PDB file of C-alpha atoms and ligand atoms in Angstrom:
ATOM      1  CA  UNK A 297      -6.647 -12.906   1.715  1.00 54.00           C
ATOM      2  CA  UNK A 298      -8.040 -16.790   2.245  1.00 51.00           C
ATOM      3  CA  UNK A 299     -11.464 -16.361   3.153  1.00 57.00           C
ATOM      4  CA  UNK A 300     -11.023 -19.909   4.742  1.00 68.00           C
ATOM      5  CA  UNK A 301     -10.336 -20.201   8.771  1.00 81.00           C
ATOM      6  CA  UNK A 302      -6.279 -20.680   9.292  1.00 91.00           C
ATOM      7  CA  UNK A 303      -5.681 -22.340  12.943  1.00 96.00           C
ATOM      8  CA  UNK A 304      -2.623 -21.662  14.755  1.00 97.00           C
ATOM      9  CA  UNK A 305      -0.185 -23.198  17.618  1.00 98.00           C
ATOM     10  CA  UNK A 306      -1.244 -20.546  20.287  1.00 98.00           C
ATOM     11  CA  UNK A 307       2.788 -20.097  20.832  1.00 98.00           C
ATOM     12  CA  UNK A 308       3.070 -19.545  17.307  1.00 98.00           C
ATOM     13  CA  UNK A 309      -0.012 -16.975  17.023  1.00 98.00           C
ATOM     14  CA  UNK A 310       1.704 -14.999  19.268  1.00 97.00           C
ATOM     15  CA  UNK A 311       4.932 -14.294  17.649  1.00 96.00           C
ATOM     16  CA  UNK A 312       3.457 -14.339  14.141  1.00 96.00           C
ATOM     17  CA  UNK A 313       1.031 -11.715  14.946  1.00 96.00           C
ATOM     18  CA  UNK A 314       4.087  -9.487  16.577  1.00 95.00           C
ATOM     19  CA  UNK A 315       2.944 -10.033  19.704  1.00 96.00           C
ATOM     20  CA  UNK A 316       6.454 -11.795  21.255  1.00 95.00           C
ATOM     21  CA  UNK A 317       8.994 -13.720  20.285  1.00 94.00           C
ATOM     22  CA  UNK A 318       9.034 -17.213  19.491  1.00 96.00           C
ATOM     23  CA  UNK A 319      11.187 -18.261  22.611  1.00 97.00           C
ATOM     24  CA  UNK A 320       8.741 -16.176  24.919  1.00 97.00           C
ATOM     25  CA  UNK A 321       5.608 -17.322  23.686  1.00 98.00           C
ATOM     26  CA  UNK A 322       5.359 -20.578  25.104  1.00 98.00           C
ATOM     27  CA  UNK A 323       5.345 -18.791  28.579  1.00 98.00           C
ATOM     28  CA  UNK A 324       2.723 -16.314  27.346  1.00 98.00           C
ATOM     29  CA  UNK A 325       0.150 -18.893  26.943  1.00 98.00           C
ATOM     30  CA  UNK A 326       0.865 -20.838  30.342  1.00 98.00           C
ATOM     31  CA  UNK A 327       0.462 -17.486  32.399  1.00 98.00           C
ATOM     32  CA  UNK A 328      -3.208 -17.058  30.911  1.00 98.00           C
ATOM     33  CA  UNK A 329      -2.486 -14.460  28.527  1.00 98.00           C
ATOM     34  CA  UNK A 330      -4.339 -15.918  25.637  1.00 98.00           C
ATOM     35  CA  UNK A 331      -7.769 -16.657  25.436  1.00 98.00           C
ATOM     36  CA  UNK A 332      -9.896 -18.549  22.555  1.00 98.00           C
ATOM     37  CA  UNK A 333     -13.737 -18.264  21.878  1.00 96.00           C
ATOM     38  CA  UNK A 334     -13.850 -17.379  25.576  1.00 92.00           C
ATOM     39  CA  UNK A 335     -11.863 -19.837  27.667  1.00 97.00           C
ATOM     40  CA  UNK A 336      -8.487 -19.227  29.025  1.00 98.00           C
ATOM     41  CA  UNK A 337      -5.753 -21.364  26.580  1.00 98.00           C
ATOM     42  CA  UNK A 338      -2.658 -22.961  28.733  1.00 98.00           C
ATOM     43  CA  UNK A 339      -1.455 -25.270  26.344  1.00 98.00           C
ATOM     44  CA  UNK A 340       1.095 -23.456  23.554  1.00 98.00           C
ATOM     45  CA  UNK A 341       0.279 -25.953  21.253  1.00 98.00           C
ATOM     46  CA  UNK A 342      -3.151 -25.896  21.133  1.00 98.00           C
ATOM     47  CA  UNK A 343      -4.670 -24.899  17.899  1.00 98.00           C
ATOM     48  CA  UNK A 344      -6.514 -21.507  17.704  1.00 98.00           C
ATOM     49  CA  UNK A 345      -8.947 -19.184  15.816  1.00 97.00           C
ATOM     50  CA  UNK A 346      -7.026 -15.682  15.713  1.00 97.00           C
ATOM     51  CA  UNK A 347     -10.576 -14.351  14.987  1.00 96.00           C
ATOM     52  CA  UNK A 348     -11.920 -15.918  18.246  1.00 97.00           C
ATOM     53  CA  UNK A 349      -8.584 -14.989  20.045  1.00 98.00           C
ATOM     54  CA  UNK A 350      -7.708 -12.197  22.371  1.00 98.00           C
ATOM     55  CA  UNK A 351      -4.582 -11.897  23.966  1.00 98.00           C
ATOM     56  CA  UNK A 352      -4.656  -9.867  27.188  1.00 97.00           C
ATOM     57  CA  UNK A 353      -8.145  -9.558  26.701  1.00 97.00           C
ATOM     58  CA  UNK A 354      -7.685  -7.602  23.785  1.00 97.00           C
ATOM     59  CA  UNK A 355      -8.975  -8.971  20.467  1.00 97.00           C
ATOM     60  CA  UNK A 356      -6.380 -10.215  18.246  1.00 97.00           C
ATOM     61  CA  UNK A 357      -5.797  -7.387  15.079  1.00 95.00           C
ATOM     62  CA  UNK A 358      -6.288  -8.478  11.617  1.00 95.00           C
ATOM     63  CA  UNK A 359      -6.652 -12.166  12.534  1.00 95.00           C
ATOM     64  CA  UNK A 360      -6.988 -12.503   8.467  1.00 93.00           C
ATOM     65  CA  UNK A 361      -4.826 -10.874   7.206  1.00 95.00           C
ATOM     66  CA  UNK A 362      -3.557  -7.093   6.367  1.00 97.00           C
ATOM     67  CA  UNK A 363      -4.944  -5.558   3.729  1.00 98.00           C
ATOM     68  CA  UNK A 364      -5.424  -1.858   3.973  1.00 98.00           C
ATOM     69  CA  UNK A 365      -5.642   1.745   1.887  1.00 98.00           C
ATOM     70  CA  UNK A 366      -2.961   4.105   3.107  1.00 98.00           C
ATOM     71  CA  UNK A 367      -2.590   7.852   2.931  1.00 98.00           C
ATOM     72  CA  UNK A 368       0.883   8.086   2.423  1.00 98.00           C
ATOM     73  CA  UNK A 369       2.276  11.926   3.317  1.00 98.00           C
ATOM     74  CA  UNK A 370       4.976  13.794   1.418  1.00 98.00           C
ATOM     75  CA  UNK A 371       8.747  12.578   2.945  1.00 96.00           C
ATOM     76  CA  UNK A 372       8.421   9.382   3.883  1.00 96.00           C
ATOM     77  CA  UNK A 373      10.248   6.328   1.646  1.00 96.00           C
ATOM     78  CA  UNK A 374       8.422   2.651   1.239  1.00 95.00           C
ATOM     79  CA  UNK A 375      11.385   0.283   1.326  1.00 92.00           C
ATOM     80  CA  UNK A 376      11.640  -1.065   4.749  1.00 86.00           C
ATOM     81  CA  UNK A 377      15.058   0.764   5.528  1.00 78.00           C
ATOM     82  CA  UNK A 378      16.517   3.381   3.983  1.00 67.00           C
ATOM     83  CA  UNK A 379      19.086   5.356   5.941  1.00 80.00           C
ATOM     84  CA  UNK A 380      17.973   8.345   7.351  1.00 81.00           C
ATOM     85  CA  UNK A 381      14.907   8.538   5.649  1.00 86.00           C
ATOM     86  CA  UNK A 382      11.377   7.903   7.426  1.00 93.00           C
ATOM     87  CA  UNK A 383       9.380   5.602   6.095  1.00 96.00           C
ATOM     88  CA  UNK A 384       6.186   4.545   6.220  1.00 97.00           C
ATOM     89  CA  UNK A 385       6.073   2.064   8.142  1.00 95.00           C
ATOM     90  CA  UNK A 386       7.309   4.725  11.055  1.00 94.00           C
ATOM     91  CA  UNK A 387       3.682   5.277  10.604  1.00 96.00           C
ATOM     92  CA  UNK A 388       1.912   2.148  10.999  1.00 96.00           C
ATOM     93  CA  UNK A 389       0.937   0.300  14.570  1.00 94.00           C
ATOM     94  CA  UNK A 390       3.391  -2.478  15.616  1.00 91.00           C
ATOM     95  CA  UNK A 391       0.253  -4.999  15.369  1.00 92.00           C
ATOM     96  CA  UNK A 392       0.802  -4.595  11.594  1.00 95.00           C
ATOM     97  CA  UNK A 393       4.349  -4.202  11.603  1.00 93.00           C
ATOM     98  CA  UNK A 394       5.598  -7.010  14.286  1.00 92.00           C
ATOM     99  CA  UNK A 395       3.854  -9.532  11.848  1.00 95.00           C
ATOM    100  CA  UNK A 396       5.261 -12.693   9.958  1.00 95.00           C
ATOM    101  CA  UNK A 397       5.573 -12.642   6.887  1.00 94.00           C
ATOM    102  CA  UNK A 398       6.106  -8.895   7.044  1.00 95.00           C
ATOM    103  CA  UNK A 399       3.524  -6.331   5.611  1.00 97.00           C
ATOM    104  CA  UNK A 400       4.799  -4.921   2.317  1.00 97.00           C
ATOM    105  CA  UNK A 401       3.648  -1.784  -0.056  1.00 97.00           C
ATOM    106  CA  UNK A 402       1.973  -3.355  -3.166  1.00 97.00           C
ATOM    107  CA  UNK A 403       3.778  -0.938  -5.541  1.00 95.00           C
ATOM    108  CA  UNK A 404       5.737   1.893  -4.466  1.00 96.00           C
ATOM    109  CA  UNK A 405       5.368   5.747  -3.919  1.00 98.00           C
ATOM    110  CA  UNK A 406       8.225   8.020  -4.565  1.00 97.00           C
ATOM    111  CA  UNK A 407       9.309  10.117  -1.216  1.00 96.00           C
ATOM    112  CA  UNK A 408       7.717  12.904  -2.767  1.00 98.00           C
ATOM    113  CA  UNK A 409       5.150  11.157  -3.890  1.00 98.00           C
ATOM    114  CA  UNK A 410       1.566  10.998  -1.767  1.00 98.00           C
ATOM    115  CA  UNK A 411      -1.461   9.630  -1.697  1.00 98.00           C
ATOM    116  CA  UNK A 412      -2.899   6.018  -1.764  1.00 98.00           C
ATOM    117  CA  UNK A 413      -0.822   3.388  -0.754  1.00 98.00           C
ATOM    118  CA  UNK A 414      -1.671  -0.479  -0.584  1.00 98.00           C
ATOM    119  CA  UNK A 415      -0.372  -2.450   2.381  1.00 98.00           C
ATOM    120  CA  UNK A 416      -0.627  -5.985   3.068  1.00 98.00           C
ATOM    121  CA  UNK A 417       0.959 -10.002   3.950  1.00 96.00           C
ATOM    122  CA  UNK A 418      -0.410 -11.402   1.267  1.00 96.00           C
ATOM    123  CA  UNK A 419       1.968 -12.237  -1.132  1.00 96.00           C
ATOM    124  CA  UNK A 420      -0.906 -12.897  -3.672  1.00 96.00           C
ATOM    125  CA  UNK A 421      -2.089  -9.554  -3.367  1.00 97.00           C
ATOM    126  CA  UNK A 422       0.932  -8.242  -4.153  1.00 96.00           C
ATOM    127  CA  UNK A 423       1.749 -10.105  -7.134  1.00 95.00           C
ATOM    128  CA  UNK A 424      -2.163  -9.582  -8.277  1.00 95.00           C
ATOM    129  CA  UNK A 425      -1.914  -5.668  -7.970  1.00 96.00           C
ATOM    130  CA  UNK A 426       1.701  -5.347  -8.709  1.00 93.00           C
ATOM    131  CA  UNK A 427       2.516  -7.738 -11.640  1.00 89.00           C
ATOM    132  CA  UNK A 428       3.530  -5.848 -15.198  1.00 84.00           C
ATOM    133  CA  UNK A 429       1.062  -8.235 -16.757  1.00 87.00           C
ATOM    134  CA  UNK A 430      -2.128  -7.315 -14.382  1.00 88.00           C
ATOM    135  CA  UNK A 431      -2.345  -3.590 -15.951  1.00 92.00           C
ATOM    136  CA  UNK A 432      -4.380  -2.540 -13.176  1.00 96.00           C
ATOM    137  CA  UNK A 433      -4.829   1.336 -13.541  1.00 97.00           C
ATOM    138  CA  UNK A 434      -3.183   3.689 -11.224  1.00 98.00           C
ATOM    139  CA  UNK A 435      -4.858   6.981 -11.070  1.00 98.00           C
ATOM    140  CA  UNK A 436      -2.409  10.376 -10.244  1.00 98.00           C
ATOM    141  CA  UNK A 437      -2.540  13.937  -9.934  1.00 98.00           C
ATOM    142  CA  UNK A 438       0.270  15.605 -11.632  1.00 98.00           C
ATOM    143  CA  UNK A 439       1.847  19.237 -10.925  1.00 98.00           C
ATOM    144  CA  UNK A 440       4.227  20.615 -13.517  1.00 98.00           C
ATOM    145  CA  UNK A 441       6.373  23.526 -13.599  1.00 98.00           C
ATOM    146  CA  UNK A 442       5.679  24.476 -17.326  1.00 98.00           C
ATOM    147  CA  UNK A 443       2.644  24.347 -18.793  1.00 98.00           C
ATOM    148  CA  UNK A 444       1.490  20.814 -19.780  1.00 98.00           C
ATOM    149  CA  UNK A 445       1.477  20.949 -23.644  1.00 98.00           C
ATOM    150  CA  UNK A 446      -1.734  19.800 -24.758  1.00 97.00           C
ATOM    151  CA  UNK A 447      -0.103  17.219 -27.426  1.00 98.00           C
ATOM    152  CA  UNK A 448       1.198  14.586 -24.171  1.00 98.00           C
ATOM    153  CA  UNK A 449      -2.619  13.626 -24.740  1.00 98.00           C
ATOM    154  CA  UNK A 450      -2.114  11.927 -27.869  1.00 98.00           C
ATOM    155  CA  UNK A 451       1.298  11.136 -27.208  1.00 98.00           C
ATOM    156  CA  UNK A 452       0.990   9.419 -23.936  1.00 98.00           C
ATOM    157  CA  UNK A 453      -2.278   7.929 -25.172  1.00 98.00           C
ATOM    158  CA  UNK A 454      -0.466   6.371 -28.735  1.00 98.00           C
ATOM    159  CA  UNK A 455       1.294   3.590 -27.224  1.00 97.00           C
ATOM    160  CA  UNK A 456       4.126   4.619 -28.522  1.00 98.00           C
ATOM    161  CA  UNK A 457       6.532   6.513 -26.175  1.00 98.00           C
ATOM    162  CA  UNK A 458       9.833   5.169 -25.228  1.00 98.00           C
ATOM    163  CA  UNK A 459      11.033   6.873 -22.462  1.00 97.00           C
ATOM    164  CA  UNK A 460      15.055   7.310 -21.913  1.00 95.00           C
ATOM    165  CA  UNK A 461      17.517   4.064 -21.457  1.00 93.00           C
ATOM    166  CA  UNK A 462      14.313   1.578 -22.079  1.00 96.00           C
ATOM    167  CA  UNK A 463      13.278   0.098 -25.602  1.00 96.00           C
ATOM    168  CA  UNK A 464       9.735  -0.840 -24.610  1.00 96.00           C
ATOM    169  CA  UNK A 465       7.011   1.550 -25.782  1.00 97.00           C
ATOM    170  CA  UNK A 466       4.498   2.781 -22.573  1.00 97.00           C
ATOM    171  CA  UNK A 467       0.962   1.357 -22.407  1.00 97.00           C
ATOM    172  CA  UNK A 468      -1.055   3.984 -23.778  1.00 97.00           C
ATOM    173  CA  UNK A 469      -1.838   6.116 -21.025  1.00 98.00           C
ATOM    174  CA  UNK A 470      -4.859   8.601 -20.273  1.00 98.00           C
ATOM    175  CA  UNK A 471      -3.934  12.087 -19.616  1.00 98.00           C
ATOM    176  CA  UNK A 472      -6.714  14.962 -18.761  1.00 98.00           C
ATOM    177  CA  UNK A 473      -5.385  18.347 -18.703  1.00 98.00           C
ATOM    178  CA  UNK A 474      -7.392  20.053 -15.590  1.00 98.00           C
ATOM    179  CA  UNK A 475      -5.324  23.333 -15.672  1.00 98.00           C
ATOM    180  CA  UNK A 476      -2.527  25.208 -17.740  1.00 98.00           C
ATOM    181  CA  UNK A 477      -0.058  23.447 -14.950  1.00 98.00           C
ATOM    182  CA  UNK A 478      -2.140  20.284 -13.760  1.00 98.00           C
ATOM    183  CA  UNK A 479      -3.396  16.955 -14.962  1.00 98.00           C
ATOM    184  CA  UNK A 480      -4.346  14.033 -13.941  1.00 98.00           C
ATOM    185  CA  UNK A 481      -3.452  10.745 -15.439  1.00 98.00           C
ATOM    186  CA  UNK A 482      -4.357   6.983 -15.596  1.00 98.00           C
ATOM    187  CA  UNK A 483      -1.628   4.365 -16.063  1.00 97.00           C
ATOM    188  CA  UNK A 484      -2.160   0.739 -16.214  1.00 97.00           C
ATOM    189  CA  UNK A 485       1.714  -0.105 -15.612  1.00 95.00           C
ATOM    190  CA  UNK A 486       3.976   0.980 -12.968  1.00 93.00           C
ATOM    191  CA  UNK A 487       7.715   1.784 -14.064  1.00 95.00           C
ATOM    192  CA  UNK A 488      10.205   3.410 -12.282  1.00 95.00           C
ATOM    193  CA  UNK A 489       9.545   7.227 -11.783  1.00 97.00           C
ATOM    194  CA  UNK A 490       6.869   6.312 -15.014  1.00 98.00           C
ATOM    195  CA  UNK A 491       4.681   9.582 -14.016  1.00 98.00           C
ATOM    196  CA  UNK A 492       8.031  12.153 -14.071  1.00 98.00           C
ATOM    197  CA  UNK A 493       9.823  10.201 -16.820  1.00 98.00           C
ATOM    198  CA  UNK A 494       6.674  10.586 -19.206  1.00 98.00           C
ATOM    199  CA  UNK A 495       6.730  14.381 -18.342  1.00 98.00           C
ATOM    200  CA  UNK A 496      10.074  15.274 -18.318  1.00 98.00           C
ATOM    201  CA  UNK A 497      10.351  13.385 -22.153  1.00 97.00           C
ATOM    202  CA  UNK A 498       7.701  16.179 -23.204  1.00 97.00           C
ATOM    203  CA  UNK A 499       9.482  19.193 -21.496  1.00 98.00           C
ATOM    204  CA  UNK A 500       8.025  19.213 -18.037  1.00 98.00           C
ATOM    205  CA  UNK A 501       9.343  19.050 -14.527  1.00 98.00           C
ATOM    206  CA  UNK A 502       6.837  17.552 -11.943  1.00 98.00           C
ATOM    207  CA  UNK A 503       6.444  19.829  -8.773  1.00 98.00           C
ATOM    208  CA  UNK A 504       3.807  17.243  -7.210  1.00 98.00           C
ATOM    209  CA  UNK A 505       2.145  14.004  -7.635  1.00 98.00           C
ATOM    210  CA  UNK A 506      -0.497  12.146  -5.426  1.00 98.00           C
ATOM    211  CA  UNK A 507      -2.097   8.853  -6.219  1.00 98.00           C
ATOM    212  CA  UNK A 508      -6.238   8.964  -5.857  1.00 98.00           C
ATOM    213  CA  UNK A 509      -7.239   5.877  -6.781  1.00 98.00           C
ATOM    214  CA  UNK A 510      -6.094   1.919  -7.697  1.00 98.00           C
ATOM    215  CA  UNK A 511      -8.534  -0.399  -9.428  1.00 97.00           C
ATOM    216  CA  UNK A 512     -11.621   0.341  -8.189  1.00 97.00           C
ATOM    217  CA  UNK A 513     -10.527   2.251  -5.099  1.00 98.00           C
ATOM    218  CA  UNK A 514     -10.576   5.539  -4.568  1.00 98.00           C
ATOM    219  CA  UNK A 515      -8.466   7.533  -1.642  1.00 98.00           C
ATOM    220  CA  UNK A 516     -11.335   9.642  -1.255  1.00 98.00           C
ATOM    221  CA  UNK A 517     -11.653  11.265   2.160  1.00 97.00           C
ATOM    222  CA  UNK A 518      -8.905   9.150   4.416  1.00 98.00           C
ATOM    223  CA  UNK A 519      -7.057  11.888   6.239  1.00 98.00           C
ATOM    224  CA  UNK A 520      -3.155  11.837   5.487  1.00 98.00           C
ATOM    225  CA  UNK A 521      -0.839   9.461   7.352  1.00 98.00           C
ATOM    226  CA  UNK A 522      -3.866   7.172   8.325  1.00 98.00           C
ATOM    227  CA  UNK A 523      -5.058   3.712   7.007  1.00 98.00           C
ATOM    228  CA  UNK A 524      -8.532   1.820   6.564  1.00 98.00           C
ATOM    229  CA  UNK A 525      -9.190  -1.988   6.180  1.00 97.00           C
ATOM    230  CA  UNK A 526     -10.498  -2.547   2.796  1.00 98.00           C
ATOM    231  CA  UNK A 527     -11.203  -5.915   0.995  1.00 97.00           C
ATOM    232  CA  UNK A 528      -9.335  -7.356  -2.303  1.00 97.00           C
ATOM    233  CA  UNK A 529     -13.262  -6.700  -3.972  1.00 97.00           C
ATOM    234  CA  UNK A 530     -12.766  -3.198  -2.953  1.00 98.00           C
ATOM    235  CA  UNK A 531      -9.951  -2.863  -5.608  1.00 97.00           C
ATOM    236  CA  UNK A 532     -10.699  -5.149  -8.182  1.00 95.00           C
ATOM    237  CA  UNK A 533     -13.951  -6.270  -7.313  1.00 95.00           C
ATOM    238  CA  UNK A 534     -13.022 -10.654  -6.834  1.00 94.00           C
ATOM    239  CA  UNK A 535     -12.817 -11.618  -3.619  1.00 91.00           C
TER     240      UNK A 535
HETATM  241  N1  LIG B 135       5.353   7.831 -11.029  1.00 56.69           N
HETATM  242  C1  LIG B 135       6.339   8.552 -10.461  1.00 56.69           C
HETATM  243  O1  LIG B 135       7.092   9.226 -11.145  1.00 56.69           O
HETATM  244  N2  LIG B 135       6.471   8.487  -9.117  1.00 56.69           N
HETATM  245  C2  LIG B 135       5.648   7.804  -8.305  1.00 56.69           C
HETATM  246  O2  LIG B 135       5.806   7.818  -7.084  1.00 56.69           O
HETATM  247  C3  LIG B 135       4.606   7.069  -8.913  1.00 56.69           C
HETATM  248  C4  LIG B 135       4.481   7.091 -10.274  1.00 56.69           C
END
């Protein structure tokens, strides 16, 4: 998120922050709905401070930016449409959702996947967090049916584990065994179904996974289904 001041057209505030759409807006500003640092604005193409703006006397949301932590809850799916499933964004206010350019996940969650979630517009962020060559580490909480065999430490942790249908070793990965059926393990990549895959290719079925922390940030006490505004330093401590 650009820690520098972006002016908008007051018509075009409106529909990028989801508030109407772009044919309505114009008629939005000339009835007095938006006002800037104070003073009623009646001209749609006058150019605004979202973070001085209120619209119906309500200050605008995120006039920076999204960037929040999310507590993502068993059963919901993070592509933006996906049949009958519900997905997050189901849980998320329409001042984040009626944006443009749309929020997005940075990363993905399985559906039975919970835990902490990264939501944003900033296409930067995304590709920061999200790009194979950032290895930021991903912290999880793993459930197995069998008991974890104690060797996946050095295995996962060698560097050297292909899993099924890919050629490319894992990144050495950090696995603590916290009980005969649990662990809790650190990747710094982000494969498809990595977590399961890496357990299943020792023997083990995974009953439950949660993600508790990203970079720097933790999910810590942020009750299920809800979201916080954070800051990029919060996760990987640049602005
Ligand atoms: N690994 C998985 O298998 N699933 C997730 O949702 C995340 C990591």
């Amino acid at each position: 998120m650009s820690a520098k001041v972006e002016l908008f057209r007051a018509d075009q505030l409106l529909s990028r922050f989801g508030y109407c759409s772009r044919r309505e807006a114009p008629s939005w500003v000339k009835r007095g709905r938006v006002s800037c640092a104070g003073g009623v604005v009646l001209d749609p193409r006058l150019r605004i401070d979202p973070s001085q703006t209120s619209v119906d006397d309500l200050p605008v949301e995120f006039p920076l930016g999204v960037l929040v932590a999310f507590h993502k809850p068993v059963g919901y799916v993070c592509s933006h449409d996906e049949g009958d499933s519900e997905t997050i964004y189901d849980l998320l206010p329409s001042s984040m959702i009626g944006r443009i350019p749309a929020v997005t996940t940075v990363g993905r969650l399985d559906k039975d996947t919970s835990g902490l979630l990264l939501i944003t517009d900033d296409g930067a962020l995304v590709h920061r967090w999200s790009s194979p060559k950032k290895h930021v580490a991903k912290v999880y909480e793993v459930t197995c049916e069998q008991p974890i065999p104690p060797a996946c430490t050095e295995i996962f942790a060698s560097g050297k584990l292909i899993l099924r249908s890919e050629t490319e070793p894992c990144l050495p990965a950090q696995l603590t065994i916290t009980g005969e059926h649990t662990a809790s393990i650190t990747l710094v990549e982000g494969r498809y179904h990595q977590v399961k895959r890496m357990l299943a290719s020792q023997g083990c079925t995974v009953t439950a996974l949660h993600r508790t922390q990203i970079g720097n940030l933790k999910l810590g006490e942020l009750p299920v289904g809800e979201w916080k505004v954070i800051t990029p330093v919060d996760v990987d401590g640049t602005p």
